[in-house]
């Protein structure tokens, strides 16, 4: 459905060398991966390994130095058509949900923006009040939340609103960048259960970026390990224990030790 081929990304280094020009630091060294329709793909790696950069390239927000991004075979960065195609398919839910909703908007308006995007795509006539109430219920919030402002919601509640907005845009593909990482464990599980439920109901595809393997084993069907800007492993979650990659084993080992301790 969505594919990365040999993606290379570099950024300017802050220190500029006068004689040799500007030095660049390569952060993605030829990343290739494919997102299949209907799957829940985890992208895992430690801080600085290039997960968010990969996410931005996947989402059409960052043009790579070289390599190709294809949405259903169409090149995302070759022209406006491919990018438009991707925008129509994909929504993003970021880690920092507190800044991803306009603080001056009520929840009704935040969701209303998404409804407008969805309505433009499908050409349907939508009753905004009814649709807002339906969506709030869908993500497990009371309708009365519609008149509140973002700062009047807890982190978990606001993240649910962001998920509702992503869904109402009629995107089939949702990219989550550490979207549940800062929530407490109980709320994380609630939101992941909600997402799994919505995925079933609406036939969605997920890309789930995180540094937390536990949530990947709970949530994803396949996982890609990133290390220093390269893919070091790509495995179905059910076959993780068979992986013969030192870095993946290290991460897995840490989780297994932790589980053994807490058992
Ligand atoms: N706009 C930018 N300009 C310069 N360097 C950047 C920029 N964005 C990212 N980097 C660098 O690219 C590397 C990868 O960053 P990235 O944000 O993709 O990592 P990450 O895996 O998402 O980390 P984290 O788990 O901490 O979110 C880092 O070394 C980072 O400093
Ligand atoms: Mg990141």
PDB file of C-alpha atoms and ligand atoms in Angstrom:
ATOM      1  CA  UNK A   1       0.000   0.000   0.000  1.00  0.00           C
ATOM      2  CA  UNK A   2       2.744   2.391   1.062  1.00  0.00           C
ATOM      3  CA  UNK A   3       6.359   1.704   0.276  1.00  0.00           C
ATOM      4  CA  UNK A   4       9.784   3.188   0.991  1.00  0.00           C
ATOM      5  CA  UNK A   5      12.668   2.315  -1.329  1.00  0.00           C
ATOM      6  CA  UNK A   6      16.270   3.125  -0.415  1.00  0.00           C
ATOM      7  CA  UNK A   7      15.432   6.293   1.485  1.00  0.00           C
ATOM      8  CA  UNK A   8      18.408   8.476   2.382  1.00  0.00           C
ATOM      9  CA  UNK A   9      17.947  11.596   4.518  1.00  0.00           C
ATOM     10  CA  UNK A  10      20.620  13.953   5.763  1.00  0.00           C
ATOM     11  CA  UNK A  11      20.457  17.160   7.775  1.00  0.00           C
ATOM     12  CA  UNK A  12      22.784  20.115   7.863  1.00  0.00           C
ATOM     13  CA  UNK A  13      25.186  19.992  10.740  1.00  0.00           C
ATOM     14  CA  UNK A  14      25.077  22.978  13.024  1.00  0.00           C
ATOM     15  CA  UNK A  15      28.835  23.501  12.846  1.00  0.00           C
ATOM     16  CA  UNK A  16      29.633  24.868   9.419  1.00  0.00           C
ATOM     17  CA  UNK A  17      33.032  24.406   7.915  1.00  0.00           C
ATOM     18  CA  UNK A  18      34.130  27.518   6.096  1.00  0.00           C
ATOM     19  CA  UNK A  19      36.429  25.855   3.619  1.00  0.00           C
ATOM     20  CA  UNK A  20      34.560  22.656   2.806  1.00  0.00           C
ATOM     21  CA  UNK A  21      31.090  24.185   2.828  1.00  0.00           C
ATOM     22  CA  UNK A  22      28.292  22.822   4.972  1.00  0.00           C
ATOM     23  CA  UNK A  23      28.695  19.351   6.364  1.00  0.00           C
ATOM     24  CA  UNK A  24      25.701  17.095   6.410  1.00  0.00           C
ATOM     25  CA  UNK A  25      24.869  14.298   8.769  1.00  0.00           C
ATOM     26  CA  UNK A  26      23.100  11.305   7.259  1.00  0.00           C
ATOM     27  CA  UNK A  27      20.357  10.034   9.557  1.00  0.00           C
ATOM     28  CA  UNK A  28      18.612   7.535   7.273  1.00  0.00           C
ATOM     29  CA  UNK A  29      20.969   5.246   5.365  1.00  0.00           C
ATOM     30  CA  UNK A  30      18.830   3.650   2.641  1.00  0.00           C
ATOM     31  CA  UNK A  31      15.626   2.586   4.392  1.00  0.00           C
ATOM     32  CA  UNK A  32      13.324   0.197   2.531  1.00  0.00           C
ATOM     33  CA  UNK A  33      10.039  -1.032   3.928  1.00  0.00           C
ATOM     34  CA  UNK A  34       6.496  -1.781   2.853  1.00  0.00           C
ATOM     35  CA  UNK A  35       3.246  -1.186   4.688  1.00  0.00           C
ATOM     36  CA  UNK A  36       0.632  -3.768   3.722  1.00  0.00           C
ATOM     37  CA  UNK A  37      -3.065  -3.030   3.652  1.00  0.00           C
ATOM     38  CA  UNK A  38      -4.831  -3.996   6.873  1.00  0.00           C
ATOM     39  CA  UNK A  39      -1.729  -4.599   8.940  1.00  0.00           C
ATOM     40  CA  UNK A  40      -0.544  -2.906  12.065  1.00  0.00           C
ATOM     41  CA  UNK A  41       3.140  -2.249  11.472  1.00  0.00           C
ATOM     42  CA  UNK A  42       5.401  -1.323  14.364  1.00  0.00           C
ATOM     43  CA  UNK A  43       8.561   0.727  13.849  1.00  0.00           C
ATOM     44  CA  UNK A  44      10.845   0.260  16.815  1.00  0.00           C
ATOM     45  CA  UNK A  45      14.187   1.718  17.740  1.00  0.00           C
ATOM     46  CA  UNK A  46      15.987   3.659  20.423  1.00  0.00           C
ATOM     47  CA  UNK A  47      15.950   7.438  20.679  1.00  0.00           C
ATOM     48  CA  UNK A  48      17.659   9.040  17.686  1.00  0.00           C
ATOM     49  CA  UNK A  49      17.515   5.910  15.514  1.00  0.00           C
ATOM     50  CA  UNK A  50      15.455   7.758  12.887  1.00  0.00           C
ATOM     51  CA  UNK A  51      11.879   6.643  13.620  1.00  0.00           C
ATOM     52  CA  UNK A  52      10.229  10.061  13.440  1.00  0.00           C
ATOM     53  CA  UNK A  53      12.295  11.016  10.397  1.00  0.00           C
ATOM     54  CA  UNK A  54      11.116   7.817   8.689  1.00  0.00           C
ATOM     55  CA  UNK A  55       7.559   8.712   9.733  1.00  0.00           C
ATOM     56  CA  UNK A  56       7.847  12.187   8.225  1.00  0.00           C
ATOM     57  CA  UNK A  57       9.118  10.748   4.950  1.00  0.00           C
ATOM     58  CA  UNK A  58       6.268   8.193   4.957  1.00  0.00           C
ATOM     59  CA  UNK A  59       3.726  10.939   5.639  1.00  0.00           C
ATOM     60  CA  UNK A  60       4.833  13.109   2.735  1.00  0.00           C
ATOM     61  CA  UNK A  61       6.241  15.791   5.034  1.00  0.00           C
ATOM     62  CA  UNK A  62       9.945  15.413   4.319  1.00  0.00           C
ATOM     63  CA  UNK A  63      11.446  14.904   0.885  1.00  0.00           C
ATOM     64  CA  UNK A  64      14.341  12.455   1.091  1.00  0.00           C
ATOM     65  CA  UNK A  65      17.760  13.190  -0.464  1.00  0.00           C
ATOM     66  CA  UNK A  66      17.265  10.062  -2.545  1.00  0.00           C
ATOM     67  CA  UNK A  67      14.933   7.102  -2.721  1.00  0.00           C
ATOM     68  CA  UNK A  68      11.266   6.723  -3.574  1.00  0.00           C
ATOM     69  CA  UNK A  69       8.022   6.712  -1.594  1.00  0.00           C
ATOM     70  CA  UNK A  70       5.111   4.982  -3.309  1.00  0.00           C
ATOM     71  CA  UNK A  71       1.446   5.130  -2.319  1.00  0.00           C
ATOM     72  CA  UNK A  72      -0.369   2.415  -4.237  1.00  0.00           C
ATOM     73  CA  UNK A  73       2.379   2.566  -6.839  1.00  0.00           C
ATOM     74  CA  UNK A  74       2.289   6.351  -7.182  1.00  0.00           C
ATOM     75  CA  UNK A  75       5.399   8.419  -6.391  1.00  0.00           C
ATOM     76  CA  UNK A  76       4.664  10.734  -3.445  1.00  0.00           C
ATOM     77  CA  UNK A  77       7.486  13.197  -4.030  1.00  0.00           C
ATOM     78  CA  UNK A  78       7.459  13.282  -7.833  1.00  0.00           C
ATOM     79  CA  UNK A  79       4.658  15.834  -8.046  1.00  0.00           C
ATOM     80  CA  UNK A  80       1.612  17.222  -6.334  1.00  0.00           C
ATOM     81  CA  UNK A  81      -0.609  14.364  -7.529  1.00  0.00           C
ATOM     82  CA  UNK A  82       1.139  11.658  -5.536  1.00  0.00           C
ATOM     83  CA  UNK A  83       1.312  13.810  -2.441  1.00  0.00           C
ATOM     84  CA  UNK A  84      -2.386  14.641  -2.751  1.00  0.00           C
ATOM     85  CA  UNK A  85      -3.144  10.937  -3.064  1.00  0.00           C
ATOM     86  CA  UNK A  86      -1.203  10.234   0.134  1.00  0.00           C
ATOM     87  CA  UNK A  87      -2.834  13.121   2.017  1.00  0.00           C
ATOM     88  CA  UNK A  88      -6.230  11.695   1.145  1.00  0.00           C
ATOM     89  CA  UNK A  89      -5.258   8.333   2.567  1.00  0.00           C
ATOM     90  CA  UNK A  90      -3.164   9.117   5.608  1.00  0.00           C
ATOM     91  CA  UNK A  91      -3.655  10.855   8.946  1.00  0.00           C
ATOM     92  CA  UNK A  92      -1.063  11.339  11.655  1.00  0.00           C
ATOM     93  CA  UNK A  93      -1.419  11.271  15.434  1.00  0.00           C
ATOM     94  CA  UNK A  94       1.622  12.751  17.143  1.00  0.00           C
ATOM     95  CA  UNK A  95       3.125  12.230  20.539  1.00  0.00           C
ATOM     96  CA  UNK A  96       2.460  15.772  21.599  1.00  0.00           C
ATOM     97  CA  UNK A  97      -1.313  15.790  21.441  1.00  0.00           C
ATOM     98  CA  UNK A  98      -1.401  18.924  23.598  1.00  0.00           C
ATOM     99  CA  UNK A  99      -0.134  21.000  20.682  1.00  0.00           C
ATOM    100  CA  UNK A 100      -1.853  19.060  17.910  1.00  0.00           C
ATOM    101  CA  UNK A 101      -5.280  20.474  18.827  1.00  0.00           C
ATOM    102  CA  UNK A 102      -5.778  24.230  18.469  1.00  0.00           C
ATOM    103  CA  UNK A 103      -6.134  25.528  22.066  1.00  0.00           C
ATOM    104  CA  UNK A 104      -8.704  28.129  21.004  1.00  0.00           C
ATOM    105  CA  UNK A 105     -10.958  25.532  19.420  1.00  0.00           C
ATOM    106  CA  UNK A 106     -13.583  23.605  21.326  1.00  0.00           C
ATOM    107  CA  UNK A 107     -13.543  19.841  20.889  1.00  0.00           C
ATOM    108  CA  UNK A 108     -16.542  20.285  18.586  1.00  0.00           C
ATOM    109  CA  UNK A 109     -14.431  22.531  16.350  1.00  0.00           C
ATOM    110  CA  UNK A 110     -11.383  20.237  16.499  1.00  0.00           C
ATOM    111  CA  UNK A 111     -13.483  17.303  15.328  1.00  0.00           C
ATOM    112  CA  UNK A 112     -15.409  19.585  12.955  1.00  0.00           C
ATOM    113  CA  UNK A 113     -12.186  20.292  11.039  1.00  0.00           C
ATOM    114  CA  UNK A 114     -11.778  16.560  10.473  1.00  0.00           C
ATOM    115  CA  UNK A 115     -15.418  16.165   9.447  1.00  0.00           C
ATOM    116  CA  UNK A 116     -14.946  18.905   6.842  1.00  0.00           C
ATOM    117  CA  UNK A 117     -11.898  17.105   5.401  1.00  0.00           C
ATOM    118  CA  UNK A 118     -13.805  13.809   5.280  1.00  0.00           C
ATOM    119  CA  UNK A 119     -16.847  15.451   3.705  1.00  0.00           C
ATOM    120  CA  UNK A 120     -14.710  17.024   0.976  1.00  0.00           C
ATOM    121  CA  UNK A 121     -13.338  13.594   0.116  1.00  0.00           C
ATOM    122  CA  UNK A 122     -16.622  11.724   0.001  1.00  0.00           C
ATOM    123  CA  UNK A 123     -18.927  14.560  -1.096  1.00  0.00           C
ATOM    124  CA  UNK A 124     -21.448  13.421   1.534  1.00  0.00           C
ATOM    125  CA  UNK A 125     -23.684  15.853   3.351  1.00  0.00           C
ATOM    126  CA  UNK A 126     -23.012  15.485   7.055  1.00  0.00           C
ATOM    127  CA  UNK A 127     -24.863  16.657  10.139  1.00  0.00           C
ATOM    128  CA  UNK A 128     -21.923  17.990  12.174  1.00  0.00           C
ATOM    129  CA  UNK A 129     -23.576  17.801  15.588  1.00  0.00           C
ATOM    130  CA  UNK A 130     -24.714  14.232  15.055  1.00  0.00           C
ATOM    131  CA  UNK A 131     -21.371  13.142  13.595  1.00  0.00           C
ATOM    132  CA  UNK A 132     -19.429  14.751  16.469  1.00  0.00           C
ATOM    133  CA  UNK A 133     -21.581  12.976  19.039  1.00  0.00           C
ATOM    134  CA  UNK A 134     -21.182   9.668  17.205  1.00  0.00           C
ATOM    135  CA  UNK A 135     -17.412  10.021  17.056  1.00  0.00           C
ATOM    136  CA  UNK A 136     -17.056  10.984  20.683  1.00  0.00           C
ATOM    137  CA  UNK A 137     -19.039   7.885  21.640  1.00  0.00           C
ATOM    138  CA  UNK A 138     -16.932   5.803  19.256  1.00  0.00           C
ATOM    139  CA  UNK A 139     -13.739   6.777  21.113  1.00  0.00           C
ATOM    140  CA  UNK A 140     -15.421   6.314  24.477  1.00  0.00           C
ATOM    141  CA  UNK A 141     -16.132   9.927  25.441  1.00  0.00           C
ATOM    142  CA  UNK A 142     -19.396  11.494  26.547  1.00  0.00           C
ATOM    143  CA  UNK A 143     -21.067  13.900  24.100  1.00  0.00           C
ATOM    144  CA  UNK A 144     -20.777  16.702  26.644  1.00  0.00           C
ATOM    145  CA  UNK A 145     -17.034  16.893  25.878  1.00  0.00           C
ATOM    146  CA  UNK A 146     -17.882  18.680  22.624  1.00  0.00           C
ATOM    147  CA  UNK A 147     -18.179  22.085  24.266  1.00  0.00           C
ATOM    148  CA  UNK A 148     -14.957  21.854  26.253  1.00  0.00           C
ATOM    149  CA  UNK A 149     -11.539  23.244  25.296  1.00  0.00           C
ATOM    150  CA  UNK A 150      -8.444  21.026  24.950  1.00  0.00           C
ATOM    151  CA  UNK A 151      -6.928  22.205  28.270  1.00  0.00           C
ATOM    152  CA  UNK A 152     -10.057  21.020  30.038  1.00  0.00           C
ATOM    153  CA  UNK A 153      -9.325  17.398  29.060  1.00  0.00           C
ATOM    154  CA  UNK A 154      -6.863  14.889  30.462  1.00  0.00           C
ATOM    155  CA  UNK A 155      -4.026  13.637  28.233  1.00  0.00           C
ATOM    156  CA  UNK A 156      -5.831  10.361  27.564  1.00  0.00           C
ATOM    157  CA  UNK A 157      -9.097  12.115  26.736  1.00  0.00           C
ATOM    158  CA  UNK A 158      -7.407  14.572  24.396  1.00  0.00           C
ATOM    159  CA  UNK A 159      -5.545  11.755  22.660  1.00  0.00           C
ATOM    160  CA  UNK A 160      -8.919  10.081  22.063  1.00  0.00           C
ATOM    161  CA  UNK A 161     -10.140  13.301  20.441  1.00  0.00           C
ATOM    162  CA  UNK A 162      -7.074  13.314  18.159  1.00  0.00           C
ATOM    163  CA  UNK A 163      -7.840   9.708  17.205  1.00  0.00           C
ATOM    164  CA  UNK A 164     -11.468  10.652  16.496  1.00  0.00           C
ATOM    165  CA  UNK A 165     -10.237  13.464  14.255  1.00  0.00           C
ATOM    166  CA  UNK A 166      -7.886  11.117  12.385  1.00  0.00           C
ATOM    167  CA  UNK A 167     -10.719   8.653  11.820  1.00  0.00           C
ATOM    168  CA  UNK A 168     -13.315  11.157  10.695  1.00  0.00           C
ATOM    169  CA  UNK A 169     -10.953  12.419   7.979  1.00  0.00           C
ATOM    170  CA  UNK A 170     -11.764   9.092   6.277  1.00  0.00           C
ATOM    171  CA  UNK A 171      -8.149   8.075   6.239  1.00  0.00           C
ATOM    172  CA  UNK A 172      -7.515   4.400   5.768  1.00  0.00           C
ATOM    173  CA  UNK A 173      -3.978   4.701   6.979  1.00  0.00           C
ATOM    174  CA  UNK A 174      -3.053   6.201  10.352  1.00  0.00           C
ATOM    175  CA  UNK A 175       0.498   6.915  11.479  1.00  0.00           C
ATOM    176  CA  UNK A 176       1.054   7.118  15.229  1.00  0.00           C
ATOM    177  CA  UNK A 177       4.338   8.629  16.375  1.00  0.00           C
ATOM    178  CA  UNK A 178       4.752   7.761  20.065  1.00  0.00           C
ATOM    179  CA  UNK A 179       1.060   8.588  20.316  1.00  0.00           C
ATOM    180  CA  UNK A 180       0.429   6.634  23.508  1.00  0.00           C
ATOM    181  CA  UNK A 181       3.927   6.618  25.009  1.00  0.00           C
ATOM    182  CA  UNK A 182       3.391   9.416  27.496  1.00  0.00           C
ATOM    183  CA  UNK A 183       0.124   8.034  28.858  1.00  0.00           C
ATOM    184  CA  UNK A 184      -0.040   5.788  31.909  1.00  0.00           C
ATOM    185  CA  UNK A 185      -0.068   2.023  31.294  1.00  0.00           C
ATOM    186  CA  UNK A 186      -3.777   1.599  31.944  1.00  0.00           C
ATOM    187  CA  UNK A 187      -4.772   4.395  29.529  1.00  0.00           C
ATOM    188  CA  UNK A 188      -2.302   3.052  26.936  1.00  0.00           C
ATOM    189  CA  UNK A 189      -4.004  -0.334  26.983  1.00  0.00           C
ATOM    190  CA  UNK A 190      -7.453   1.298  26.779  1.00  0.00           C
ATOM    191  CA  UNK A 191      -6.429   3.354  23.750  1.00  0.00           C
ATOM    192  CA  UNK A 192      -4.705   0.433  22.035  1.00  0.00           C
ATOM    193  CA  UNK A 193      -7.836  -1.688  22.570  1.00  0.00           C
ATOM    194  CA  UNK A 194      -9.917   1.113  21.121  1.00  0.00           C
ATOM    195  CA  UNK A 195      -7.610   1.307  18.096  1.00  0.00           C
ATOM    196  CA  UNK A 196      -7.720  -2.449  17.539  1.00  0.00           C
ATOM    197  CA  UNK A 197     -11.501  -2.316  17.709  1.00  0.00           C
ATOM    198  CA  UNK A 198     -11.702   0.579  15.226  1.00  0.00           C
ATOM    199  CA  UNK A 199      -9.288  -1.203  12.918  1.00  0.00           C
ATOM    200  CA  UNK A 200     -11.644  -4.199  12.783  1.00  0.00           C
ATOM    201  CA  UNK A 201     -14.724  -2.051  12.267  1.00  0.00           C
ATOM    202  CA  UNK A 202     -13.295   0.330   9.686  1.00  0.00           C
ATOM    203  CA  UNK A 203     -10.656  -1.809   7.982  1.00  0.00           C
ATOM    204  CA  UNK A 204      -7.797   0.549   8.834  1.00  0.00           C
ATOM    205  CA  UNK A 205      -4.047   0.157   8.406  1.00  0.00           C
ATOM    206  CA  UNK A 206      -1.726   1.378  11.161  1.00  0.00           C
ATOM    207  CA  UNK A 207       1.898   2.456  11.347  1.00  0.00           C
ATOM    208  CA  UNK A 208       2.887   2.545  14.976  1.00  0.00           C
ATOM    209  CA  UNK A 209       6.165   4.269  15.857  1.00  0.00           C
ATOM    210  CA  UNK A 210       7.501   3.643  19.343  1.00  0.00           C
ATOM    211  CA  UNK A 211      10.562   2.853  21.435  1.00  0.00           C
ATOM    212  CA  UNK A 212       8.455   0.497  23.538  1.00  0.00           C
ATOM    213  CA  UNK A 213       8.508  -3.148  22.472  1.00  0.00           C
ATOM    214  CA  UNK A 214       5.810  -4.151  24.949  1.00  0.00           C
ATOM    215  CA  UNK A 215       3.204  -2.011  23.223  1.00  0.00           C
ATOM    216  CA  UNK A 216       4.332  -3.410  19.867  1.00  0.00           C
ATOM    217  CA  UNK A 217       3.862  -7.005  20.981  1.00  0.00           C
ATOM    218  CA  UNK A 218       0.414  -6.032  22.258  1.00  0.00           C
ATOM    219  CA  UNK A 219      -0.659  -4.036  19.271  1.00  0.00           C
ATOM    220  CA  UNK A 220       1.228  -4.890  16.086  1.00  0.00           C
ATOM    221  CA  UNK A 221       1.285  -7.772  13.654  1.00  0.00           C
ATOM    222  CA  UNK A 222       4.752  -7.000  12.292  1.00  0.00           C
ATOM    223  CA  UNK A 223       7.720  -5.007  13.513  1.00  0.00           C
ATOM    224  CA  UNK A 224      10.630  -3.252  11.864  1.00  0.00           C
ATOM    225  CA  UNK A 225      13.717  -2.575  13.981  1.00  0.00           C
ATOM    226  CA  UNK A 226      15.657   0.608  13.251  1.00  0.00           C
ATOM    227  CA  UNK A 227      19.174   1.195  14.431  1.00  0.00           C
ATOM    228  CA  UNK A 228      21.277   4.228  13.548  1.00  0.00           C
ATOM    229  CA  UNK A 229      19.121   4.978  10.515  1.00  0.00           C
ATOM    230  CA  UNK A 230      19.052   1.469   9.041  1.00  0.00           C
ATOM    231  CA  UNK A 231      16.539  -1.371   9.132  1.00  0.00           C
ATOM    232  CA  UNK A 232      18.211  -4.201  11.058  1.00  0.00           C
ATOM    233  CA  UNK A 233      15.238  -6.584  11.268  1.00  0.00           C
ATOM    234  CA  UNK A 234      11.732  -7.029   9.880  1.00  0.00           C
ATOM    235  CA  UNK A 235       9.649  -9.736  11.515  1.00  0.00           C
ATOM    236  CA  UNK A 236       6.094 -10.837  12.268  1.00  0.00           C
ATOM    237  CA  UNK A 237       5.483 -10.225  15.963  1.00  0.00           C
ATOM    238  CA  UNK A 238       4.597 -13.922  16.402  1.00  0.00           C
ATOM    239  CA  UNK A 239       8.122 -14.876  15.307  1.00  0.00           C
ATOM    240  CA  UNK A 240      10.075 -12.359  17.367  1.00  0.00           C
ATOM    241  CA  UNK A 241      11.665 -15.017  19.542  1.00  0.00           C
ATOM    242  CA  UNK A 242      13.246 -16.595  16.426  1.00  0.00           C
ATOM    243  CA  UNK A 243      15.042 -13.397  15.426  1.00  0.00           C
ATOM    244  CA  UNK A 244      18.754 -13.768  15.069  1.00  0.00           C
ATOM    245  CA  UNK A 245      19.713 -10.103  15.136  1.00  0.00           C
ATOM    246  CA  UNK A 246      21.828  -8.948  18.081  1.00  0.00           C
ATOM    247  CA  UNK A 247      20.182  -5.546  18.425  1.00  0.00           C
ATOM    248  CA  UNK A 248      16.652  -6.994  18.299  1.00  0.00           C
ATOM    249  CA  UNK A 249      17.662  -9.660  20.820  1.00  0.00           C
ATOM    250  CA  UNK A 250      19.024  -6.991  23.103  1.00  0.00           C
ATOM    251  CA  UNK A 251      15.746  -5.068  23.037  1.00  0.00           C
ATOM    252  CA  UNK A 252      13.747  -8.271  23.418  1.00  0.00           C
ATOM    253  CA  UNK A 253      15.968  -9.436  26.256  1.00  0.00           C
ATOM    254  CA  UNK A 254      15.329  -6.196  28.141  1.00  0.00           C
ATOM    255  CA  UNK A 255      11.576  -6.718  27.887  1.00  0.00           C
ATOM    256  CA  UNK A 256      11.714 -10.397  28.835  1.00  0.00           C
ATOM    257  CA  UNK A 257      13.893  -9.634  31.878  1.00  0.00           C
ATOM    258  CA  UNK A 258      11.483  -6.936  32.901  1.00  0.00           C
ATOM    259  CA  UNK A 259       8.503  -9.279  32.572  1.00  0.00           C
ATOM    260  CA  UNK A 260      10.290 -11.978  34.556  1.00  0.00           C
ATOM    261  CA  UNK A 261      11.039  -9.478  37.321  1.00  0.00           C
ATOM    262  CA  UNK A 262       7.527  -8.154  37.525  1.00  0.00           C
ATOM    263  CA  UNK A 263       5.930 -11.634  37.393  1.00  0.00           C
TER     264      UNK A 263
HETATM  265  N1  LIG B   1      15.216  18.785  11.481  1.00  0.00           N
HETATM  266  C1  LIG B   1      16.343  18.208  11.868  1.00  0.00           C
HETATM  267  N2  LIG B   1      17.548  18.833  11.720  1.00  0.00           N
HETATM  268  C2  LIG B   1      18.699  18.233  12.087  1.00  0.00           C
HETATM  269  N3  LIG B   1      18.770  17.001  12.611  1.00  0.00           N
HETATM  270  C3  LIG B   1      17.630  16.325  12.802  1.00  0.00           C
HETATM  271  C4  LIG B   1      16.348  16.886  12.434  1.00  0.00           C
HETATM  272  N4  LIG B   1      15.385  15.963  12.731  1.00  0.00           N
HETATM  273  C5  LIG B   1      16.021  14.903  13.242  1.00  0.00           C
HETATM  274  N5  LIG B   1      17.363  15.095  13.288  1.00  0.00           N
HETATM  275  C6  LIG B   1      18.367  14.110  13.747  1.00  0.00           C
HETATM  276  O1  LIG B   1      18.097  12.884  13.109  1.00  0.00           O
HETATM  277  C7  LIG B   1      18.315  11.787  13.980  1.00  0.00           C
HETATM  278  C8  LIG B   1      17.070  10.930  14.019  1.00  0.00           C
HETATM  279  O2  LIG B   1      16.034  11.653  14.641  1.00  0.00           O
HETATM  280  P1  LIG B   1      14.559  11.090  14.828  1.00  0.00           P
HETATM  281  O3  LIG B   1      13.729  12.186  15.384  1.00  0.00           O
HETATM  282  O4  LIG B   1      14.114  10.478  13.563  1.00  0.00           O
HETATM  283  O5  LIG B   1      14.778   9.963  15.916  1.00  0.00           O
HETATM  284  P2  LIG B   1      13.721   9.071  16.710  1.00  0.00           P
HETATM  285  O6  LIG B   1      14.085   7.662  16.454  1.00  0.00           O
HETATM  286  O7  LIG B   1      12.348   9.504  16.365  1.00  0.00           O
HETATM  287  O8  LIG B   1      14.034   9.416  18.231  1.00  0.00           O
HETATM  288  P3  LIG B   1      13.053   9.567  19.504  1.00  0.00           P
HETATM  289  O9  LIG B   1      12.763   8.175  19.973  1.00  0.00           O
HETATM  290  O10 LIG B   1      13.882  10.299  20.496  1.00  0.00           O
HETATM  291  O11 LIG B   1      11.832  10.315  19.060  1.00  0.00           O
HETATM  292  C9  LIG B   1      18.718  12.390  15.316  1.00  0.00           C
HETATM  293  O12 LIG B   1      20.109  12.311  15.421  1.00  0.00           O
HETATM  294  C10 LIG B   1      18.245  13.829  15.213  1.00  0.00           C
HETATM  295  O13 LIG B   1      19.065  14.659  15.984  1.00  0.00           O
HETATM  296 MG1  LIG B   2      10.746  10.423  17.451  1.00  0.00          MG
END
